[in-house]
């Protein structure tokens, strides 16, 4: 196992600095043209943290639940999909468009 020096943002997120040798590779930076939206700030946010920057929503695809207990399936401009609770999407214009399409 090797102990490596981590960037401060990873230390703050509680990433453990010791890794087995089989997990270590030479760092190759992300090519955003091939894999858009794969930055560490997008994938490492804890649920109770505010995101460092906002990501663009392409559209809301579906939902489960009702009223403030709803959870919405979000399609991001990067092509990724995720599920977010109502309180995280209530401010989005995409939510209003989605509700209009449903006739709500």
mmCIF file of C-alpha atoms in Angstrom:
data_model
loop_
_atom_site.group_PDB
_atom_site.id
_atom_site.type_symbol
_atom_site.label_atom_id
_atom_site.label_comp_id
_atom_site.label_asym_id
_atom_site.label_seq_id
_atom_site.Cartn_x
_atom_site.Cartn_y
_atom_site.Cartn_z
ATOM 1 C CA UNK A 1 0.000 0.000 0.000
ATOM 2 C CA UNK A 2 1.065 3.564 -0.675
ATOM 3 C CA UNK A 3 0.178 6.779 1.093
ATOM 4 C CA UNK A 4 -0.198 9.621 -1.383
ATOM 5 C CA UNK A 5 -0.578 13.363 -0.940
ATOM 6 C CA UNK A 6 -4.144 14.304 -1.884
ATOM 7 C CA UNK A 7 -5.428 17.717 -3.024
ATOM 8 C CA UNK A 8 -7.083 19.689 -0.224
ATOM 9 C CA UNK A 9 -10.574 19.311 -1.762
ATOM 10 C CA UNK A 10 -10.277 15.503 -1.578
ATOM 11 C CA UNK A 11 -8.933 15.651 1.976
ATOM 12 C CA UNK A 12 -11.910 17.814 2.976
ATOM 13 C CA UNK A 13 -14.263 15.193 1.524
ATOM 14 C CA UNK A 14 -12.674 12.516 3.683
ATOM 15 C CA UNK A 15 -10.922 10.519 0.938
ATOM 16 C CA UNK A 16 -8.478 8.142 2.605
ATOM 17 C CA UNK A 17 -4.872 8.743 1.402
ATOM 18 C CA UNK A 18 -3.698 5.086 1.477
ATOM 19 C CA UNK A 19 -4.185 2.945 -1.648
ATOM 20 C CA UNK A 20 -3.131 -0.569 -2.632
ATOM 21 C CA UNK A 21 -0.479 -0.607 -5.368
ATOM 22 C CA UNK A 22 -2.850 -2.368 -7.792
ATOM 23 C CA UNK A 23 -5.182 0.666 -7.705
ATOM 24 C CA UNK A 24 -2.526 3.247 -8.639
ATOM 25 C CA UNK A 25 -2.160 4.429 -12.240
ATOM 26 C CA UNK A 26 -0.454 7.304 -14.024
ATOM 27 C CA UNK A 27 -2.840 10.275 -14.081
ATOM 28 C CA UNK A 28 -4.301 11.028 -17.507
ATOM 29 C CA UNK A 29 -6.412 14.211 -17.453
ATOM 30 C CA UNK A 30 -10.020 13.969 -18.612
ATOM 31 C CA UNK A 31 -10.707 14.874 -22.238
ATOM 32 C CA UNK A 32 -13.909 16.904 -21.877
ATOM 33 C CA UNK A 33 -14.681 16.467 -25.588
ATOM 34 C CA UNK A 34 -14.906 12.680 -25.126
ATOM 35 C CA UNK A 35 -16.331 12.555 -21.592
ATOM 36 C CA UNK A 36 -18.148 15.824 -20.796
ATOM 37 C CA UNK A 37 -19.162 16.588 -17.232
ATOM 38 C CA UNK A 38 -16.757 14.206 -15.514
ATOM 39 C CA UNK A 39 -15.002 16.678 -13.222
ATOM 40 C CA UNK A 40 -14.378 15.697 -9.609
ATOM 41 C CA UNK A 41 -16.550 18.561 -8.348
ATOM 42 C CA UNK A 42 -19.545 17.061 -10.158
ATOM 43 C CA UNK A 43 -19.176 13.495 -8.944
ATOM 44 C CA UNK A 44 -17.787 13.963 -5.432
ATOM 45 C CA UNK A 45 -20.321 16.316 -3.817
ATOM 46 C CA UNK A 46 -21.811 15.007 -0.596
ATOM 47 C CA UNK A 47 -25.617 15.313 -0.386
ATOM 48 C CA UNK A 48 -25.411 17.980 2.327
ATOM 49 C CA UNK A 49 -22.904 20.114 0.383
ATOM 50 C CA UNK A 50 -23.912 22.842 -1.999
ATOM 51 C CA UNK A 51 -22.405 22.177 -5.423
ATOM 52 C CA UNK A 52 -19.376 24.290 -6.296
ATOM 53 C CA UNK A 53 -21.068 25.315 -9.529
ATOM 54 C CA UNK A 54 -24.378 24.705 -11.191
ATOM 55 C CA UNK A 55 -24.844 22.143 -13.967
ATOM 56 C CA UNK A 56 -27.285 22.660 -16.809
ATOM 57 C CA UNK A 57 -30.460 20.618 -16.885
ATOM 58 C CA UNK A 58 -31.609 19.484 -20.311
ATOM 59 C CA UNK A 59 -34.997 18.223 -19.144
ATOM 60 C CA UNK A 60 -36.880 16.370 -16.443
ATOM 61 C CA UNK A 61 -37.766 12.895 -17.705
ATOM 62 C CA UNK A 62 -40.034 11.430 -15.027
ATOM 63 C CA UNK A 63 -40.893 11.433 -11.360
ATOM 64 C CA UNK A 64 -42.052 9.207 -8.527
ATOM 65 C CA UNK A 65 -44.062 10.256 -5.502
ATOM 66 C CA UNK A 66 -46.356 13.233 -5.134
ATOM 67 C CA UNK A 67 -46.165 16.871 -4.089
ATOM 68 C CA UNK A 68 -43.127 17.762 -1.957
ATOM 69 C CA UNK A 69 -42.262 14.062 -1.518
ATOM 70 C CA UNK A 70 -41.579 13.648 -5.261
ATOM 71 C CA UNK A 71 -38.248 12.606 -6.698
ATOM 72 C CA UNK A 72 -37.423 13.640 -10.262
ATOM 73 C CA UNK A 73 -35.282 11.982 -12.928
ATOM 74 C CA UNK A 74 -33.037 14.692 -14.374
ATOM 75 C CA UNK A 75 -31.274 14.540 -17.745
ATOM 76 C CA UNK A 76 -28.223 16.807 -17.577
ATOM 77 C CA UNK A 77 -26.697 18.550 -20.607
ATOM 78 C CA UNK A 78 -23.651 16.307 -20.068
ATOM 79 C CA UNK A 79 -25.857 13.288 -20.898
ATOM 80 C CA UNK A 80 -25.861 11.933 -17.346
ATOM 81 C CA UNK A 81 -29.092 11.107 -15.520
ATOM 82 C CA UNK A 82 -29.753 11.331 -11.792
ATOM 83 C CA UNK A 83 -32.660 11.407 -9.357
ATOM 84 C CA UNK A 84 -33.152 14.488 -7.167
ATOM 85 C CA UNK A 85 -35.753 15.283 -4.496
ATOM 86 C CA UNK A 86 -38.277 18.065 -5.004
ATOM 87 C CA UNK A 87 -36.443 20.557 -2.769
ATOM 88 C CA UNK A 88 -33.373 20.331 -5.042
ATOM 89 C CA UNK A 89 -35.352 20.972 -8.273
ATOM 90 C CA UNK A 90 -38.109 23.337 -7.099
ATOM 91 C CA UNK A 91 -36.246 26.393 -8.433
ATOM 92 C CA UNK A 92 -35.580 24.958 -11.917
ATOM 93 C CA UNK A 93 -37.344 26.261 -15.022
ATOM 94 C CA UNK A 94 -37.268 22.674 -16.286
ATOM 95 C CA UNK A 95 -39.596 21.678 -13.446
ATOM 96 C CA UNK A 96 -42.191 24.227 -14.526
ATOM 97 C CA UNK A 97 -41.949 22.988 -18.145
ATOM 98 C CA UNK A 98 -42.316 19.374 -16.938
ATOM 99 C CA UNK A 99 -45.371 20.208 -14.815
ATOM 100 C CA UNK A 100 -46.929 22.159 -17.693
ATOM 101 C CA UNK A 101 -46.533 19.126 -19.951
ATOM 102 C CA UNK A 102 -48.302 16.991 -17.333
ATOM 103 C CA UNK A 103 -51.089 19.560 -17.067
ATOM 104 C CA UNK A 104 -50.388 20.280 -13.401
#
